[in-house]
Short mmCIF file of N, CA and C in Angstrom, two decimals:
data_model
loop_
_atom_site.label_atom_id
_atom_site.label_comp_id
_atom_site.label_asym_id
_atom_site.label_seq_id
_atom_site.Cartn_x
_atom_site.Cartn_y
_atom_site.Cartn_z
N MET A 28 -2.86 -9.51 3.02
CA MET A 28 -1.80 -8.50 3.08
C MET A 28 -2.62 -7.19 2.83
N PRO A 29 -1.85 -6.28 3.96
CA PRO A 29 -2.62 -4.78 3.58
C PRO A 29 -1.93 -4.27 2.57
N ARG A 30 -2.97 -3.59 1.89
CA ARG A 30 -2.60 -2.83 0.56
C ARG A 30 -2.81 -1.39 0.33
N ARG A 31 -2.80 -0.67 1.39
CA ARG A 31 -3.07 0.74 1.58
C ARG A 31 -2.53 1.55 0.94
N HIS A 32 -1.00 1.28 0.97
CA HIS A 32 -0.14 2.42 0.55
C HIS A 32 0.40 2.02 -1.18
N PHE A 33 -0.12 0.89 -1.65
CA PHE A 33 0.53 0.35 -2.82
C PHE A 33 -0.57 0.72 -4.20
N ASN A 34 -1.59 1.43 -3.98
CA ASN A 34 -2.54 1.33 -5.16
C ASN A 34 -1.89 2.11 -6.41
N HIS A 35 -0.67 2.52 -6.31
CA HIS A 35 -0.23 3.33 -7.55
C HIS A 35 1.08 2.27 -8.08
N THR A 36 1.14 1.26 -7.57
CA THR A 36 2.12 0.53 -8.41
C THR A 36 1.49 -0.77 -8.76
N CYS A 37 1.81 -1.00 -10.10
CA CYS A 37 1.28 -1.88 -11.13
C CYS A 37 1.95 -3.23 -10.92
N PHE A 38 1.40 -4.41 -10.25
CA PHE A 38 1.95 -5.62 -10.28
C PHE A 38 0.97 -6.32 -11.01
N SER A 39 1.63 -7.55 -11.60
CA SER A 39 0.77 -8.63 -12.13
C SER A 39 0.24 -9.41 -11.04
N PRO A 40 -0.53 -10.10 -11.45
CA PRO A 40 -1.25 -11.14 -10.45
C PRO A 40 -0.31 -12.19 -9.83
N HIS A 41 0.87 -12.52 -10.65
CA HIS A 41 2.07 -13.26 -10.35
C HIS A 41 2.75 -12.70 -9.55
N ASP A 42 2.86 -11.34 -9.75
CA ASP A 42 3.71 -10.69 -8.75
C ASP A 42 3.37 -10.69 -7.48
N LEU A 43 2.04 -10.19 -7.36
CA LEU A 43 1.17 -10.24 -6.20
C LEU A 43 1.13 -11.50 -5.47
N ALA A 44 0.93 -12.54 -6.07
CA ALA A 44 1.15 -13.71 -5.47
C ALA A 44 2.35 -14.08 -4.80
N ILE A 45 3.57 -13.86 -5.48
CA ILE A 45 4.82 -13.90 -4.93
C ILE A 45 4.82 -13.23 -3.60
N CYS A 46 4.55 -11.71 -3.77
CA CYS A 46 4.60 -11.16 -2.60
C CYS A 46 3.56 -11.77 -1.11
N GLU A 47 2.70 -12.06 -1.58
CA GLU A 47 1.63 -12.58 -0.75
C GLU A 47 2.16 -13.78 -0.13
N ARG A 48 2.73 -14.61 -0.81
CA ARG A 48 3.33 -15.97 -0.33
C ARG A 48 4.63 -15.67 0.57
N VAL A 49 5.52 -14.50 0.21
CA VAL A 49 6.52 -14.10 1.21
C VAL A 49 6.11 -13.62 2.50
N PHE A 50 5.19 -12.60 2.37
CA PHE A 50 4.62 -12.11 3.34
C PHE A 50 4.01 -13.25 4.51
N ASP A 51 2.97 -13.99 3.87
CA ASP A 51 2.50 -15.10 4.81
C ASP A 51 3.44 -16.21 5.29
N GLN A 52 4.64 -16.37 4.58
CA GLN A 52 5.75 -17.24 5.05
C GLN A 52 6.28 -16.27 6.41
N VAL A 53 6.59 -15.32 6.47
CA VAL A 53 7.41 -14.61 7.38
C VAL A 53 6.43 -14.41 8.66
N CYS A 54 5.11 -14.20 8.12
CA CYS A 54 4.20 -14.18 9.38
C CYS A 54 4.26 -15.26 10.12
N ALA A 55 4.04 -16.49 9.19
CA ALA A 55 3.98 -17.89 9.99
C ALA A 55 5.32 -18.03 10.71
N ASP A 56 6.53 -17.64 10.20
CA ASP A 56 7.67 -18.07 10.69
C ASP A 56 7.91 -17.30 12.13
N GLU A 57 7.59 -15.95 12.12
CA GLU A 57 7.55 -15.16 13.26
C GLU A 57 6.18 -14.95 14.00
N HIS A 58 5.45 -15.82 14.02
CA HIS A 58 4.03 -16.14 14.57
C HIS A 58 3.33 -14.68 14.79
N LEU A 59 3.38 -14.03 13.45
CA LEU A 59 2.70 -12.64 13.44
C LEU A 59 1.26 -13.07 13.08
N ASP A 60 0.41 -12.33 13.38
CA ASP A 60 -0.94 -12.04 13.01
C ASP A 60 -0.97 -11.22 11.56
N PRO A 61 -1.28 -11.76 10.69
CA PRO A 61 -1.13 -11.11 9.22
C PRO A 61 -2.15 -9.94 9.23
N LEU A 62 -3.20 -9.59 10.13
CA LEU A 62 -3.88 -8.47 10.28
C LEU A 62 -3.48 -7.73 11.40
N GLY A 63 -2.39 -8.26 12.04
CA GLY A 63 -1.97 -7.20 13.25
C GLY A 63 -1.41 -5.91 12.72
N PRO A 64 -1.01 -4.98 13.91
CA PRO A 64 -0.55 -3.63 13.45
C PRO A 64 0.86 -3.67 12.79
N ASP A 65 1.49 -4.63 13.34
CA ASP A 65 3.13 -4.53 13.11
C ASP A 65 3.20 -5.00 11.69
N THR A 66 2.33 -5.85 10.99
CA THR A 66 2.57 -6.37 9.75
C THR A 66 2.26 -5.56 8.61
N GLU A 67 1.87 -4.18 8.93
CA GLU A 67 1.83 -3.41 7.72
C GLU A 67 3.29 -2.98 7.22
N ILE A 68 4.01 -2.81 8.30
CA ILE A 68 5.54 -2.43 7.93
C ILE A 68 6.08 -3.79 7.39
N LEU A 69 5.83 -4.84 7.64
CA LEU A 69 6.29 -6.16 6.76
C LEU A 69 5.82 -6.10 5.62
N ALA A 70 4.54 -5.74 5.42
CA ALA A 70 3.86 -5.89 3.91
C ALA A 70 4.65 -4.88 3.01
N GLU A 71 4.71 -3.57 3.61
CA GLU A 71 5.62 -2.72 3.01
C GLU A 71 6.81 -2.85 2.59
N MET A 72 7.66 -3.53 3.42
CA MET A 72 8.98 -4.22 3.25
C MET A 72 8.95 -4.89 2.03
N VAL A 73 8.13 -6.06 2.15
CA VAL A 73 7.96 -6.81 0.95
C VAL A 73 7.89 -6.43 -0.26
N VAL A 74 6.98 -5.38 -0.44
CA VAL A 74 6.87 -4.88 -1.82
C VAL A 74 7.76 -3.95 -2.36
N ALA A 75 8.37 -3.31 -1.21
CA ALA A 75 9.50 -2.26 -1.63
C ALA A 75 10.81 -3.07 -2.05
N ILE A 76 10.97 -4.12 -1.43
CA ILE A 76 12.20 -4.86 -1.85
C ILE A 76 12.13 -5.70 -3.00
N PHE A 77 10.57 -6.16 -3.20
CA PHE A 77 10.31 -6.79 -4.67
C PHE A 77 10.26 -5.83 -5.82
N ARG A 78 10.02 -4.39 -5.75
CA ARG A 78 9.93 -3.60 -6.50
C ARG A 78 11.34 -2.95 -6.85
N ASN A 79 12.23 -2.86 -5.67
CA ASN A 79 13.56 -2.26 -6.08
C ASN A 79 14.36 -3.48 -6.38
N VAL A 80 14.45 -4.53 -5.91
CA VAL A 80 15.24 -5.91 -6.19
C VAL A 80 14.88 -6.93 -7.28
N HIS A 81 13.58 -7.13 -7.17
CA HIS A 81 13.07 -8.02 -8.14
C HIS A 81 13.79 -9.32 -8.32
N THR A 82 13.93 -9.84 -7.32
CA THR A 82 14.65 -11.16 -7.40
C THR A 82 13.53 -12.55 -7.45
N THR A 83 14.35 -13.64 -7.11
CA THR A 83 13.43 -14.92 -7.21
C THR A 83 12.43 -14.96 -5.93
N GLU A 84 11.47 -15.36 -5.70
CA GLU A 84 10.84 -15.89 -4.66
C GLU A 84 11.42 -16.20 -3.52
N ARG A 85 12.37 -17.31 -3.81
CA ARG A 85 13.35 -17.62 -2.72
C ARG A 85 14.39 -16.52 -2.15
N GLU A 86 14.78 -15.69 -2.98
CA GLU A 86 15.79 -14.78 -2.43
C GLU A 86 14.85 -13.48 -1.93
N LEU A 87 13.89 -13.29 -2.36
CA LEU A 87 13.07 -12.14 -1.88
C LEU A 87 12.73 -12.54 -0.37
N LEU A 88 12.22 -14.01 0.00
CA LEU A 88 12.13 -14.49 0.92
C LEU A 88 13.36 -14.16 2.01
N GLU A 89 14.60 -14.57 1.62
CA GLU A 89 15.68 -14.60 2.20
C GLU A 89 15.86 -13.13 2.90
N VAL A 90 15.79 -12.09 1.75
CA VAL A 90 16.00 -10.90 2.28
C VAL A 90 15.12 -10.26 3.29
N VAL A 91 13.92 -10.57 2.97
CA VAL A 91 12.96 -9.98 3.71
C VAL A 91 12.76 -10.43 5.32
N ARG A 92 13.28 -11.73 5.42
CA ARG A 92 13.77 -12.62 6.68
C ARG A 92 14.70 -11.68 7.46
N SER A 93 15.59 -11.64 6.55
CA SER A 93 16.88 -10.78 7.23
C SER A 93 16.58 -9.39 7.74
N ARG A 94 16.03 -8.78 6.69
CA ARG A 94 15.70 -7.26 7.25
C ARG A 94 14.51 -7.17 8.20
N TRP A 95 13.54 -8.20 8.35
CA TRP A 95 12.49 -8.01 9.36
C TRP A 95 13.08 -8.45 10.47
N GLN A 96 14.17 -9.35 10.79
CA GLN A 96 14.65 -9.75 12.06
C GLN A 96 15.45 -8.63 12.53
N LYS A 97 16.13 -7.77 11.79
CA LYS A 97 16.69 -6.36 12.16
C LYS A 97 15.67 -5.34 12.65
N VAL A 98 14.65 -5.45 12.03
CA VAL A 98 13.51 -4.31 12.45
C VAL A 98 12.86 -5.02 13.64
N ALA A 99 12.63 -6.21 13.82
CA ALA A 99 11.87 -6.78 14.91
C ALA A 99 12.81 -6.77 16.21
N GLY A 100 14.06 -6.90 15.89
CA GLY A 100 15.18 -7.03 17.02
C GLY A 100 15.23 -5.70 17.61
N THR A 101 15.24 -4.36 16.85
CA THR A 101 15.27 -3.05 17.37
C THR A 101 13.67 -2.58 18.04
N ALA A 102 12.78 -3.31 17.77
CA ALA A 102 11.60 -3.12 18.29
C ALA A 102 11.38 -3.59 19.70
N HIS A 103 12.25 -4.53 20.45
CA HIS A 103 12.17 -5.06 21.57
C HIS A 103 13.05 -4.62 22.52
#
């Protein structure tokens, strides 16, 4: 997961693992290259939602999927 913009945010290893699993799952679901140019937006979205909403991993995945579909839908 790209981590360029998040070096001022303190997450525990557990928090990072949750974010990374959600990121990886959405990439797999959407057939995205985790190192591709579009996935930086996805990574930022995962961290922002986690930071602001701090839900369970399942809820985080659902919210990120929903928002990513809206973003990806406007890009096409």
